[in-house]
């Protein structure tokens, strides 16, 4: 029997990231950047007003001893309390500049220009007097409070200077990173694409969900479960569903999807005489190894490399819970490695179990569970769900209630309430 670590090492060694491709920014969210982006222009590209107000020279509005903009709030006419000062004499308002204006203005001493947020500052202006700090005059304006040089101004290059690294290679492209790329004028970015994963199911007893099962038939649940798990891990998933058992069509279907995938998954292709036909075809297409892995559920599983491109292929049990466990333990890390992620495993914590747990000796147990925090101590607590008593491990309902999995080491068969166990987070559920 092969250990989980040995099987996972084989799987990860075979995972290959697709070649980087260029995508438009609107398509790149969540992708990993495959190039280092260096800024060629400053951001902002010019001195601009940070609030609606008046562009002024700070010396003309009592700039000495002024209050720093970082210590005040001027939004929706709400103001902080400061000591009153003598009003500054009125300045003539000699113009107005809107955001996007391309007409340069030059400010003369003892003048003011009305500016909108984002508008370019006139030459010689070094501060913006917020509307809330003035009498809002249209021909002449009086400042009720002073501003210092640089107050309420977004200076050229204050965010990024030319030559600065805007986005590093290997960074996951979130909203902020995409915003920096847009600010740098980039329309496209080189990314590692999501690996294409094809999920198929095999079994003479299977019917799809749009049909009523007859005697001895069951719904094809496993392919839906595994396809969803692969997509949640970050893959671009094609769910084929039930594949035709006729040998020629079976071979054409598998070979066709191998040629256009980075990973292939077939549920139900292990165990029983019906799986022999699938295994024969797969071994004609490449190398497939059926083995027992020291884990429960999902001990019996297959893995190999198919086609000229040696595409990784997983053979999973037909039972939905077993298939989902193997997908979590083996398929998910392979997808994450193909995405270029350094961390292929889910986050794990130590938690105190609230109920007894039984596990199979010699196999690592994966117990569905509900993870929570003690409101007083902040410690993690975990409540085992389906499979905790050593039985009923095949039931899917317990998985639907779970937000975590308890990992029971191979040498432990029983855990008492109050003992500390390792727990992996699953997808967060609201």
CSV table of C-alpha atoms in Angstrom, one decimal:
chain,number,residue,atom,x,y,z
A,1,UNK,CA,0.0,0.0,0.0
A,2,UNK,CA,1.4,3.4,-1.0
A,3,UNK,CA,1.4,6.3,1.5
A,4,UNK,CA,-0.5,9.5,0.8
A,5,UNK,CA,2.8,11.4,0.5
A,6,UNK,CA,4.2,8.9,-2.0
A,7,UNK,CA,1.1,9.1,-4.2
A,8,UNK,CA,1.0,12.9,-4.0
A,9,UNK,CA,4.6,13.2,-5.0
A,10,UNK,CA,3.9,11.1,-8.1
A,11,UNK,CA,0.9,13.3,-9.0
A,12,UNK,CA,2.7,16.6,-8.4
A,13,UNK,CA,5.8,15.5,-10.4
A,14,UNK,CA,3.5,15.0,-13.4
A,15,UNK,CA,1.7,18.3,-13.1
A,16,UNK,CA,2.8,20.8,-15.7
A,17,UNK,CA,1.7,24.4,-15.9
A,18,UNK,CA,0.2,25.4,-19.3
A,19,UNK,CA,2.3,27.8,-21.4
A,20,UNK,CA,1.6,31.5,-20.5
A,21,UNK,CA,-0.9,33.3,-22.7
A,22,UNK,CA,-1.8,37.0,-23.0
A,23,UNK,CA,-5.3,38.0,-21.8
A,24,UNK,CA,-7.2,41.2,-21.6
A,25,UNK,CA,-7.4,42.8,-18.2
A,26,UNK,CA,-11.1,42.0,-17.9
A,27,UNK,CA,-10.3,38.3,-18.3
A,28,UNK,CA,-7.3,38.1,-16.0
A,29,UNK,CA,-8.8,38.3,-12.6
A,30,UNK,CA,-7.5,35.5,-10.3
A,31,UNK,CA,-4.8,34.5,-12.7
A,32,UNK,CA,-1.1,34.3,-11.8
A,33,UNK,CA,1.0,36.9,-13.6
A,34,UNK,CA,3.7,35.4,-15.8
A,35,UNK,CA,5.8,38.5,-16.3
A,36,UNK,CA,7.2,41.4,-14.3
A,37,UNK,CA,5.4,44.7,-15.1
A,38,UNK,CA,7.6,47.8,-14.8
A,39,UNK,CA,5.9,51.2,-14.8
A,40,UNK,CA,6.9,53.4,-17.7
A,41,UNK,CA,5.0,56.5,-16.6
A,42,UNK,CA,4.4,58.1,-13.2
A,43,UNK,CA,1.2,57.5,-11.4
A,44,UNK,CA,-0.5,60.0,-11.1
A,45,UNK,CA,0.9,61.5,-14.2
A,46,UNK,CA,0.4,65.1,-13.1
A,47,UNK,CA,-0.3,67.1,-9.9
A,48,UNK,CA,-4.0,66.8,-9.4
A,49,UNK,CA,-6.6,67.9,-6.9
A,50,UNK,CA,-7.6,65.4,-4.2
A,51,UNK,CA,-10.9,67.1,-3.3
A,52,UNK,CA,-13.3,69.7,-4.8
A,53,UNK,CA,-12.1,73.2,-3.9
A,54,UNK,CA,-9.7,75.9,-4.9
A,55,UNK,CA,-6.2,75.6,-6.2
A,56,UNK,CA,-4.1,78.1,-4.3
A,57,UNK,CA,-0.6,79.0,-3.2
A,58,UNK,CA,-0.4,78.0,0.4
A,59,UNK,CA,1.4,81.2,1.4
A,60,UNK,CA,-1.7,83.1,0.2
A,61,UNK,CA,-4.0,81.4,2.7
A,62,UNK,CA,-1.9,81.4,5.8
A,63,UNK,CA,0.1,78.3,5.1
A,64,UNK,CA,2.5,78.8,7.9
A,65,UNK,CA,1.5,76.5,10.8
A,66,UNK,CA,-1.2,74.9,8.7
A,67,UNK,CA,-3.0,71.7,9.7
A,68,UNK,CA,-1.8,68.6,7.8
A,69,UNK,CA,-4.3,67.0,5.5
A,70,UNK,CA,-3.6,63.7,7.1
A,71,UNK,CA,-5.1,65.0,10.4
A,72,UNK,CA,-8.3,66.3,9.0
A,73,UNK,CA,-11.5,65.0,7.3
A,74,UNK,CA,-13.3,67.1,4.7
A,75,UNK,CA,-15.9,64.9,3.2
A,76,UNK,CA,-19.6,65.6,2.7
A,77,UNK,CA,-19.1,68.9,4.6
A,78,UNK,CA,-18.1,67.1,7.8
A,79,UNK,CA,-15.2,68.8,9.5
A,80,UNK,CA,-13.0,68.0,12.5
A,81,UNK,CA,-12.8,70.6,15.3
A,82,UNK,CA,-9.7,72.8,15.3
A,83,UNK,CA,-8.9,76.0,17.0
A,84,UNK,CA,-10.3,79.0,15.1
A,85,UNK,CA,-8.0,81.2,13.2
A,86,UNK,CA,-8.2,84.7,11.7
A,87,UNK,CA,-9.8,84.5,8.3
A,88,UNK,CA,-7.5,85.0,5.3
A,89,UNK,CA,-8.2,87.9,3.0
A,90,UNK,CA,-10.4,87.1,0.0
A,91,UNK,CA,-8.7,85.9,-3.2
A,92,UNK,CA,-10.1,86.5,-6.7
A,93,UNK,CA,-11.3,83.3,-8.4
A,94,UNK,CA,-9.8,83.6,-11.9
A,95,UNK,CA,-10.9,80.4,-13.5
A,96,UNK,CA,-12.2,76.9,-13.2
A,97,UNK,CA,-10.6,73.5,-14.1
A,98,UNK,CA,-12.6,70.3,-14.4
A,99,UNK,CA,-11.3,66.7,-14.3
A,100,UNK,CA,-9.9,65.8,-17.7
A,101,UNK,CA,-9.2,69.4,-18.7
A,102,UNK,CA,-6.3,69.7,-21.1
A,103,UNK,CA,-6.0,73.5,-21.0
A,104,UNK,CA,-3.1,74.6,-18.8
A,105,UNK,CA,-3.6,77.4,-16.4
A,106,UNK,CA,-1.0,79.5,-14.6
A,107,UNK,CA,-1.8,80.8,-11.1
A,108,UNK,CA,-0.6,84.2,-10.2
A,109,UNK,CA,0.2,85.2,-6.6
A,110,UNK,CA,-2.9,86.0,-4.5
A,111,UNK,CA,-5.3,84.2,-6.9
A,112,UNK,CA,-7.4,81.1,-6.7
A,113,UNK,CA,-8.8,78.7,-9.3
A,114,UNK,CA,-11.8,76.5,-8.7
A,115,UNK,CA,-10.9,72.8,-9.2
A,116,UNK,CA,-12.8,69.5,-9.2
A,117,UNK,CA,-11.4,66.3,-7.8
A,118,UNK,CA,-8.9,64.8,-10.2
A,119,UNK,CA,-8.4,68.1,-12.1
A,120,UNK,CA,-4.8,69.1,-13.0
A,121,UNK,CA,-3.4,71.8,-10.8
A,122,UNK,CA,-2.5,75.1,-12.4
A,123,UNK,CA,1.1,76.0,-12.5
A,124,UNK,CA,2.5,77.6,-9.2
A,125,UNK,CA,-0.5,76.1,-7.2
A,126,UNK,CA,0.9,73.9,-4.4
A,127,UNK,CA,-2.3,73.2,-2.4
A,128,UNK,CA,-6.0,72.8,-2.6
A,129,UNK,CA,-8.4,74.7,-0.3
A,130,UNK,CA,-11.4,72.3,0.3
A,131,UNK,CA,-14.8,73.8,-0.3
A,132,UNK,CA,-15.7,73.0,3.3
A,133,UNK,CA,-12.9,75.3,4.5
A,134,UNK,CA,-14.0,78.3,2.5
A,135,UNK,CA,-17.0,80.5,2.0
A,136,UNK,CA,-17.6,78.8,-1.4
A,137,UNK,CA,-17.3,82.1,-3.3
A,138,UNK,CA,-17.6,82.2,-7.1
A,139,UNK,CA,-15.9,85.5,-7.8
A,140,UNK,CA,-13.8,85.8,-4.6
A,141,UNK,CA,-13.1,83.2,-2.0
A,142,UNK,CA,-12.2,83.5,1.6
A,143,UNK,CA,-10.4,80.7,3.4
A,144,UNK,CA,-11.7,79.8,6.9
A,145,UNK,CA,-8.7,77.6,7.6
A,146,UNK,CA,-5.1,77.5,6.3
A,147,UNK,CA,-3.6,74.8,4.1
A,148,UNK,CA,0.0,73.8,3.9
A,149,UNK,CA,2.0,73.1,0.8
A,150,UNK,CA,0.9,69.7,-0.6
A,151,UNK,CA,-2.4,69.6,1.3
A,152,UNK,CA,-5.1,67.8,-0.7
A,153,UNK,CA,-2.8,67.4,-3.7
A,154,UNK,CA,-2.0,64.1,-5.4
A,155,UNK,CA,1.5,64.7,-6.5
A,156,UNK,CA,3.0,63.4,-9.7
A,157,UNK,CA,4.4,59.9,-9.1
A,158,UNK,CA,3.3,59.7,-5.5
A,159,UNK,CA,1.9,56.2,-6.2
A,160,UNK,CA,4.4,54.8,-8.7
A,161,UNK,CA,7.5,56.2,-10.3
A,162,UNK,CA,8.9,55.2,-13.8
A,163,UNK,CA,11.0,52.1,-13.3
A,164,UNK,CA,9.1,50.9,-10.2
A,165,UNK,CA,7.7,47.3,-10.3
A,166,UNK,CA,4.0,47.6,-10.7
A,167,UNK,CA,3.1,43.9,-10.6
A,168,UNK,CA,5.6,41.1,-9.8
A,169,UNK,CA,5.9,37.8,-11.7
A,170,UNK,CA,4.0,35.2,-9.7
A,171,UNK,CA,1.5,37.7,-8.2
A,172,UNK,CA,-2.2,36.7,-8.2
A,173,UNK,CA,-4.0,39.4,-10.2
A,174,UNK,CA,-6.7,40.9,-7.9
A,175,UNK,CA,-8.5,44.2,-8.3
A,176,UNK,CA,-5.6,46.3,-7.1
A,177,UNK,CA,-3.1,44.6,-9.4
A,178,UNK,CA,-5.5,44.9,-12.4
A,179,UNK,CA,-5.9,48.6,-11.5
A,180,UNK,CA,-2.2,49.2,-11.6
A,181,UNK,CA,-2.0,47.5,-15.0
A,182,UNK,CA,-4.8,49.7,-16.2
A,183,UNK,CA,-3.0,52.8,-14.8
A,184,UNK,CA,0.1,51.7,-16.6
A,185,UNK,CA,-1.8,51.7,-19.9
A,186,UNK,CA,-1.6,47.9,-20.3
A,187,UNK,CA,-4.4,46.3,-22.3
A,188,UNK,CA,-3.2,42.8,-21.9
A,189,UNK,CA,-1.0,40.8,-19.5
A,190,UNK,CA,0.9,37.5,-19.7
A,191,UNK,CA,-0.6,35.0,-17.3
A,192,UNK,CA,-0.6,31.3,-16.5
A,193,UNK,CA,-3.9,30.1,-17.8
A,194,UNK,CA,-6.2,27.9,-15.8
A,195,UNK,CA,-5.5,24.2,-16.6
A,196,UNK,CA,-8.2,22.5,-18.7
A,197,UNK,CA,-9.6,19.7,-16.7
A,198,UNK,CA,-12.0,17.2,-18.3
A,199,UNK,CA,-14.2,15.1,-16.0
A,200,UNK,CA,-15.9,11.9,-17.3
A,201,UNK,CA,-17.8,9.2,-15.6
A,202,UNK,CA,-18.1,5.5,-16.5
A,203,UNK,CA,-20.5,2.9,-15.3
A,204,UNK,CA,-23.3,0.8,-16.8
A,205,UNK,CA,-25.5,1.6,-13.8
A,206,UNK,CA,-25.3,5.4,-14.3
A,207,UNK,CA,-28.0,7.7,-15.6
A,208,UNK,CA,-27.8,11.5,-15.9
A,209,UNK,CA,-29.9,13.7,-13.7
A,210,UNK,CA,-32.4,14.4,-16.5
A,211,UNK,CA,-33.5,10.8,-16.5
A,212,UNK,CA,-35.4,8.7,-13.9
A,213,UNK,CA,-33.2,5.8,-12.6
A,214,UNK,CA,-34.6,2.3,-13.2
A,215,UNK,CA,-34.0,-0.8,-11.1
A,216,UNK,CA,-30.3,-1.1,-10.4
A,217,UNK,CA,-29.5,2.4,-11.8
A,218,UNK,CA,-28.2,5.5,-9.9
A,219,UNK,CA,-27.7,9.1,-10.8
A,220,UNK,CA,-24.2,10.1,-12.0
A,221,UNK,CA,-23.3,12.2,-9.0
A,222,UNK,CA,-19.6,11.8,-8.8
A,223,UNK,CA,-18.8,13.7,-12.1
A,224,UNK,CA,-20.8,16.7,-10.8
A,225,UNK,CA,-19.0,16.6,-7.5
A,226,UNK,CA,-15.5,16.3,-9.0
A,227,UNK,CA,-16.1,18.9,-11.7
A,228,UNK,CA,-17.2,21.4,-9.0
A,229,UNK,CA,-14.2,20.6,-6.9
A,230,UNK,CA,-11.8,21.1,-9.9
A,231,UNK,CA,-13.4,24.4,-10.8
A,232,UNK,CA,-13.3,25.6,-7.2
A,233,UNK,CA,-9.6,24.8,-7.2
A,234,UNK,CA,-9.1,27.1,-10.1
A,235,UNK,CA,-9.4,24.9,-13.2
A,236,UNK,CA,-11.2,25.5,-16.5
A,237,UNK,CA,-13.5,22.4,-16.3
A,238,UNK,CA,-15.4,20.5,-19.0
A,239,UNK,CA,-17.8,18.0,-17.5
A,240,UNK,CA,-18.5,15.3,-20.2
A,241,UNK,CA,-20.7,13.2,-18.0
A,242,UNK,CA,-21.3,9.5,-18.8
A,243,UNK,CA,-19.2,8.1,-21.6
A,244,UNK,CA,-20.5,5.5,-24.0
A,245,UNK,CA,-19.3,2.0,-23.1
A,246,UNK,CA,-19.0,0.8,-26.7
A,247,UNK,CA,-15.3,0.2,-27.1
A,248,UNK,CA,-14.7,2.2,-30.3
A,249,UNK,CA,-16.7,5.2,-29.1
A,250,UNK,CA,-15.1,4.9,-25.6
A,251,UNK,CA,-11.6,5.1,-27.1
A,252,UNK,CA,-12.5,8.0,-29.4
A,253,UNK,CA,-14.1,10.0,-26.5
A,254,UNK,CA,-11.2,9.5,-24.1
A,255,UNK,CA,-8.5,10.1,-26.8
A,256,UNK,CA,-10.3,13.2,-28.0
A,257,UNK,CA,-10.5,14.8,-24.5
A,258,UNK,CA,-6.9,13.8,-23.7
A,259,UNK,CA,-5.7,15.8,-26.7
A,260,UNK,CA,-7.3,19.0,-25.5
A,261,UNK,CA,-6.8,18.8,-21.7
A,262,UNK,CA,-4.1,19.4,-19.1
A,263,UNK,CA,-5.7,17.0,-16.7
A,264,UNK,CA,-8.3,14.2,-17.2
A,265,UNK,CA,-10.5,12.6,-14.6
A,266,UNK,CA,-12.6,9.5,-15.0
A,267,UNK,CA,-14.9,8.5,-12.1
A,268,UNK,CA,-16.0,4.9,-11.8
A,269,UNK,CA,-13.2,3.4,-13.9
A,270,UNK,CA,-11.7,1.4,-11.1
A,271,UNK,CA,-13.1,-1.8,-9.6
A,272,UNK,CA,-15.5,-4.4,-11.1
A,273,UNK,CA,-15.3,-6.2,-14.4
A,274,UNK,CA,-17.0,-3.3,-16.2
A,275,UNK,CA,-13.9,-1.2,-15.6
A,276,UNK,CA,-11.6,-3.6,-17.4
A,277,UNK,CA,-12.7,-2.2,-20.8
A,278,UNK,CA,-11.8,1.3,-19.7
A,279,UNK,CA,-8.4,0.2,-18.3
A,280,UNK,CA,-7.6,-1.6,-21.5
A,281,UNK,CA,-8.2,1.5,-23.6
A,282,UNK,CA,-6.3,3.7,-21.2
A,283,UNK,CA,-3.3,1.4,-21.2
A,284,UNK,CA,-3.3,1.5,-25.0
A,285,UNK,CA,-3.2,5.3,-24.8
A,286,UNK,CA,-0.5,5.5,-22.1
A,287,UNK,CA,0.5,4.4,-18.6
A,288,UNK,CA,-2.1,3.8,-15.9
A,289,UNK,CA,-1.3,2.5,-12.4
A,290,UNK,CA,-4.1,1.3,-10.1
A,291,UNK,CA,-3.0,1.2,-6.5
A,292,UNK,CA,-4.1,1.3,-2.9
A,293,UNK,CA,-3.3,4.5,-1.1
A,294,UNK,CA,-3.2,4.5,2.7
A,295,UNK,CA,-6.2,6.8,3.1
A,296,UNK,CA,-9.9,6.4,3.9
A,297,UNK,CA,-12.2,6.9,2.1
A,298,UNK,CA,-10.9,6.6,-1.5
A,299,UNK,CA,-8.1,4.1,-0.9
A,300,UNK,CA,-8.4,2.5,-4.4
A,301,UNK,CA,-7.5,5.0,-7.1
A,302,UNK,CA,-5.6,5.2,-10.4
A,303,UNK,CA,-3.2,7.7,-11.9
A,304,UNK,CA,-1.1,7.8,-15.1
A,305,UNK,CA,0.0,9.7,-18.1
A,306,UNK,CA,-1.9,9.5,-21.4
A,307,UNK,CA,-1.2,10.5,-25.0
A,308,UNK,CA,1.9,11.8,-26.7
A,309,UNK,CA,1.9,14.9,-24.4
A,310,UNK,CA,1.7,12.6,-21.3
A,311,UNK,CA,-1.4,14.2,-19.9
A,312,UNK,CA,-2.0,13.4,-16.2
A,313,UNK,CA,-5.1,11.2,-15.7
A,314,UNK,CA,-6.9,10.3,-12.5
A,315,UNK,CA,-9.2,7.3,-12.0
A,316,UNK,CA,-11.5,7.9,-9.1
A,317,UNK,CA,-14.1,5.8,-7.3
A,318,UNK,CA,-17.7,6.1,-8.3
A,319,UNK,CA,-18.9,6.8,-4.8
A,320,UNK,CA,-19.3,10.6,-4.6
A,321,UNK,CA,-17.7,11.0,-1.2
A,322,UNK,CA,-14.7,8.9,-2.0
A,323,UNK,CA,-14.3,10.7,-5.3
A,324,UNK,CA,-14.5,14.1,-3.5
A,325,UNK,CA,-11.9,13.1,-0.9
A,326,UNK,CA,-9.5,11.9,-3.6
A,327,UNK,CA,-10.2,15.1,-5.5
A,328,UNK,CA,-9.3,17.2,-2.4
A,329,UNK,CA,-6.2,15.2,-1.6
A,330,UNK,CA,-4.8,14.5,-5.0
A,331,UNK,CA,-6.5,16.4,-7.8
A,332,UNK,CA,-6.7,19.8,-6.1
A,333,UNK,CA,-2.9,20.0,-5.4
A,334,UNK,CA,-2.2,19.0,-9.1
A,335,UNK,CA,-4.4,21.9,-10.3
A,336,UNK,CA,-2.8,24.3,-7.9
A,337,UNK,CA,0.6,23.2,-9.1
A,338,UNK,CA,-0.5,23.7,-12.7
A,339,UNK,CA,-1.6,27.2,-11.8
A,340,UNK,CA,1.9,27.9,-10.6
A,341,UNK,CA,0.9,28.2,-7.0
A,342,UNK,CA,3.5,27.5,-4.4
A,343,UNK,CA,1.0,26.4,-1.7
A,344,UNK,CA,-0.9,23.4,-3.1
A,345,UNK,CA,-2.5,22.4,0.1
A,346,UNK,CA,-5.4,24.0,2.0
A,347,UNK,CA,-4.7,25.9,5.1
A,348,UNK,CA,-4.6,23.7,8.2
A,349,UNK,CA,-5.0,24.5,12.0
A,350,UNK,CA,-5.0,22.5,15.2
A,351,UNK,CA,-8.4,22.1,16.9
A,352,UNK,CA,-10.0,20.4,19.9
A,353,UNK,CA,-12.5,17.8,18.9
A,354,UNK,CA,-15.9,17.8,20.6
A,355,UNK,CA,-16.8,14.2,19.8
A,356,UNK,CA,-15.0,10.8,19.6
A,357,UNK,CA,-13.6,9.8,16.3
A,358,UNK,CA,-12.8,6.3,15.0
A,359,UNK,CA,-10.5,5.7,12.1
A,360,UNK,CA,-9.1,2.7,10.1
A,361,UNK,CA,-5.7,1.5,11.3
A,362,UNK,CA,-2.9,1.9,8.8
A,363,UNK,CA,-4.8,4.5,6.8
A,364,UNK,CA,-5.0,8.3,7.1
A,365,UNK,CA,-8.6,9.2,7.9
A,366,UNK,CA,-10.4,12.2,6.3
A,367,UNK,CA,-13.3,13.0,8.5
A,368,UNK,CA,-15.8,15.7,7.4
A,369,UNK,CA,-16.3,18.2,10.2
A,370,UNK,CA,-17.6,21.6,11.3
A,371,UNK,CA,-14.9,23.9,12.4
A,372,UNK,CA,-15.7,26.8,14.8
A,373,UNK,CA,-14.0,29.2,17.3
A,374,UNK,CA,-14.5,29.3,21.1
A,375,UNK,CA,-15.9,32.9,21.6
A,376,UNK,CA,-14.1,33.3,24.9
A,377,UNK,CA,-10.7,31.8,24.2
A,378,UNK,CA,-10.5,32.0,20.5
A,379,UNK,CA,-9.4,28.4,20.3
A,380,UNK,CA,-10.5,26.3,17.3
A,381,UNK,CA,-13.1,23.6,18.1
A,382,UNK,CA,-14.1,20.9,15.7
A,383,UNK,CA,-17.2,18.7,15.5
A,384,UNK,CA,-16.8,15.5,13.5
A,385,UNK,CA,-19.7,14.8,11.1
A,386,UNK,CA,-20.3,11.8,8.8
A,387,UNK,CA,-17.7,9.0,9.0
A,388,UNK,CA,-16.5,9.9,12.5
A,389,UNK,CA,-17.6,6.6,14.0
A,390,UNK,CA,-15.8,4.5,11.5
A,391,UNK,CA,-18.9,3.9,9.4
A,392,UNK,CA,-21.2,5.7,7.0
A,393,UNK,CA,-18.2,7.2,5.3
A,394,UNK,CA,-20.0,7.0,2.0
A,395,UNK,CA,-22.8,9.5,2.9
A,396,UNK,CA,-22.7,12.8,1.0
A,397,UNK,CA,-25.1,14.7,3.3
A,398,UNK,CA,-22.4,15.0,6.0
A,399,UNK,CA,-20.1,16.6,3.5
A,400,UNK,CA,-22.7,19.2,2.6
A,401,UNK,CA,-22.7,20.4,6.2
A,402,UNK,CA,-18.9,20.4,6.5
A,403,UNK,CA,-16.5,23.4,6.3
A,404,UNK,CA,-13.4,21.4,7.2
A,405,UNK,CA,-11.8,17.9,7.2
A,406,UNK,CA,-10.1,16.3,10.2
A,407,UNK,CA,-6.9,14.4,9.3
A,408,UNK,CA,-6.3,11.4,11.5
A,409,UNK,CA,-2.8,9.9,11.2
A,410,UNK,CA,-2.3,6.3,10.0
A,411,UNK,CA,-1.3,5.0,13.4
A,412,UNK,CA,-4.3,6.3,15.3
A,413,UNK,CA,-7.6,4.4,15.4
A,414,UNK,CA,-9.5,6.4,18.1
A,415,UNK,CA,-9.5,10.0,19.2
A,416,UNK,CA,-11.2,11.0,22.5
A,417,UNK,CA,-13.3,14.2,23.0
A,418,UNK,CA,-11.0,17.0,24.0
A,419,UNK,CA,-7.9,15.8,22.1
A,420,UNK,CA,-6.2,18.0,19.6
A,421,UNK,CA,-6.4,17.1,15.9
A,422,UNK,CA,-5.2,18.6,12.6
A,423,UNK,CA,-8.0,20.2,10.5
A,424,UNK,CA,-8.0,21.5,7.0
A,425,UNK,CA,-10.3,24.3,5.9
A,426,UNK,CA,-12.6,23.6,3.1
A,427,UNK,CA,-14.3,26.3,1.0
A,428,UNK,CA,-15.8,29.0,3.2
A,429,UNK,CA,-19.5,28.9,3.4
A,430,UNK,CA,-21.7,31.8,4.5
